[in-house]
Short mmCIF file of C-alpha atoms in Angstrom, two decimals:
data_model
loop_
_atom_site.label_atom_id
_atom_site.label_comp_id
_atom_site.label_asym_id
_atom_site.label_seq_id
_atom_site.Cartn_x
_atom_site.Cartn_y
_atom_site.Cartn_z
CA GLN A 1 198.38 -126.60 -201.91
CA ALA A 2 196.13 -123.80 -200.62
CA GLU A 3 199.07 -121.41 -200.97
CA GLU A 4 199.56 -122.52 -204.59
CA GLU A 5 195.86 -121.96 -205.32
CA LEU A 6 196.08 -118.47 -203.80
CA ARG A 7 199.13 -117.69 -205.94
CA GLU A 8 197.32 -118.89 -209.06
CA GLY A 9 194.26 -116.84 -208.09
CA CYS A 10 196.44 -113.78 -207.55
CA ALA A 11 198.18 -114.36 -210.86
CA ARG A 12 194.81 -114.54 -212.62
CA GLN A 13 193.72 -111.35 -210.93
CA VAL A 14 196.96 -109.62 -211.96
CA LEU A 15 196.35 -110.70 -215.55
CA GLN A 16 192.76 -109.48 -215.35
CA LEU A 17 193.90 -106.14 -213.96
CA GLN A 18 196.48 -105.82 -216.72
CA GLU A 19 193.81 -106.59 -219.33
CA MET A 20 191.44 -104.06 -217.75
CA GLY A 21 194.23 -101.47 -217.83
CA ARG A 22 194.90 -102.21 -221.49
CA ARG A 23 191.20 -101.88 -222.31
CA GLU A 24 190.98 -98.63 -220.35
CA ARG A 25 193.92 -97.19 -222.32
CA LEU A 26 192.27 -98.22 -225.59
CA LEU A 27 188.98 -96.65 -224.52
CA ARG A 28 190.71 -93.44 -223.49
CA ALA A 29 192.50 -93.31 -226.87
CA ASP A 30 189.18 -93.89 -228.66
CA LEU A 31 187.58 -91.16 -226.55
CA ARG A 32 190.37 -88.70 -227.42
CA LEU A 33 189.98 -89.52 -231.11
CA ALA A 34 186.19 -89.11 -230.92
CA ARG A 35 186.62 -85.74 -229.18
CA GLN A 36 189.07 -84.61 -231.85
CA GLN A 37 186.71 -85.70 -234.61
CA LEU A 38 183.79 -83.94 -232.90
CA GLU A 39 185.81 -80.75 -232.51
CA SER A 40 186.87 -80.93 -236.15
CA PHE A 41 183.28 -81.46 -237.25
CA LYS A 42 182.10 -78.59 -235.04
CA THR A 43 184.76 -76.32 -236.51
CA GLN A 44 183.74 -77.27 -240.04
CA VAL A 45 180.05 -76.67 -239.27
CA MET A 46 180.83 -73.30 -237.68
CA HIS A 47 182.96 -72.33 -240.66
CA ILE A 48 180.38 -73.41 -243.21
CA CYS A 49 177.41 -71.93 -241.36
CA SER A 50 179.02 -68.65 -240.35
CA PRO A 51 178.15 -66.83 -243.58
CA ALA A 52 174.59 -68.16 -243.42
CA VAL A 53 174.00 -66.93 -239.87
CA GLU A 54 172.75 -63.39 -239.75
CA GLY A 55 175.00 -61.91 -237.10
CA VAL A 56 176.38 -58.47 -236.51
CA ALA A 57 179.22 -57.74 -238.92
CA GLY A 58 182.61 -58.32 -237.39
CA LYS A 59 181.25 -60.31 -234.43
CA ALA A 60 182.03 -63.96 -233.93
CA VAL A 61 179.15 -66.30 -234.58
CA THR A 62 178.10 -68.26 -231.54
CA GLU A 63 177.39 -71.97 -231.45
CA GLN A 64 173.80 -71.17 -230.48
CA GLN A 65 173.35 -69.04 -233.59
CA VAL A 66 174.65 -71.89 -235.74
CA VAL A 67 172.37 -74.37 -233.97
CA GLU A 68 169.38 -72.09 -234.54
CA LYS A 69 170.30 -71.65 -238.21
CA VAL A 70 170.68 -75.42 -238.66
CA LYS A 71 167.26 -75.91 -237.02
CA GLN A 72 165.76 -73.27 -239.32
CA ILE A 73 167.29 -74.90 -242.40
CA SER A 74 166.06 -78.29 -241.24
CA GLU A 75 162.52 -76.97 -240.76
CA GLU A 76 162.60 -75.28 -244.16
CA ASN A 77 163.82 -78.53 -245.69
CA GLN A 78 160.96 -80.43 -244.05
CA GLN A 79 158.45 -77.86 -245.29
CA SER A 80 159.90 -78.12 -248.79
CA HIS A 81 159.52 -81.90 -248.72
CA GLU A 82 155.93 -81.56 -247.56
CA ARG A 83 155.22 -78.99 -250.27
CA GLU A 84 156.84 -81.23 -252.89
CA LYS A 85 154.72 -84.17 -251.73
CA HIS A 86 151.57 -82.02 -251.91
CA LEU A 87 152.48 -80.81 -255.40
CA GLN A 88 153.16 -84.39 -256.54
CA GLU A 89 149.75 -85.45 -255.27
CA GLU A 90 148.12 -82.46 -256.98
CA LEU A 91 149.94 -83.24 -260.22
CA SER A 92 148.88 -86.86 -260.05
CA SER A 93 145.28 -85.81 -259.46
CA ARG A 94 145.36 -83.39 -262.38
CA LEU A 95 146.88 -86.01 -264.68
CA SER A 96 144.08 -88.40 -263.75
CA LYS A 97 141.49 -85.74 -264.47
CA GLU A 98 143.21 -84.93 -267.76
CA LYS A 99 143.09 -88.59 -268.78
CA GLU A 100 139.42 -88.72 -267.88
CA VAL A 101 138.68 -85.57 -269.87
CA SER A 102 140.66 -86.93 -272.85
CA ALA A 103 138.66 -90.15 -272.72
CA ASN A 104 135.42 -88.15 -272.58
CA VAL A 105 136.49 -85.99 -275.52
CA GLU A 106 137.34 -89.08 -277.55
CA ALA A 107 133.97 -90.62 -276.71
CA PHE A 108 132.25 -87.36 -277.60
CA GLU A 109 134.14 -87.13 -280.94
CA LYS A 110 133.25 -90.74 -281.69
CA SER A 111 129.58 -90.08 -280.95
CA LEU A 112 129.70 -86.93 -283.08
CA ARG A 113 131.18 -88.87 -286.03
CA GLU A 114 128.55 -91.53 -285.66
CA LEU A 115 125.82 -88.89 -285.70
CA GLN A 116 127.22 -87.35 -288.87
#
């Protein structure tokens, strides 16, 4: 009976090892696919950003140059958003003041008519 239990335990362990091997193969395949996708994305980014990076004519653009350019573009984008927000606030403030002035002008015109 003990021998049978050991055989069953070994059989379970064999099945577990087989399952672990299957999972490892799947993970390795997923990793290869992710690496391929990353390399493809990197190639696309390098291709797209190459003209935007100010490098020496005829020289290959380095990854670091592309990274720096992407950072610069990101910072410029953030600054643009901040500027847009500031301008929206300024516009809103001016519209409020304009409404107030219009109300004052109407009140003044009404008073003027009443005086006449």
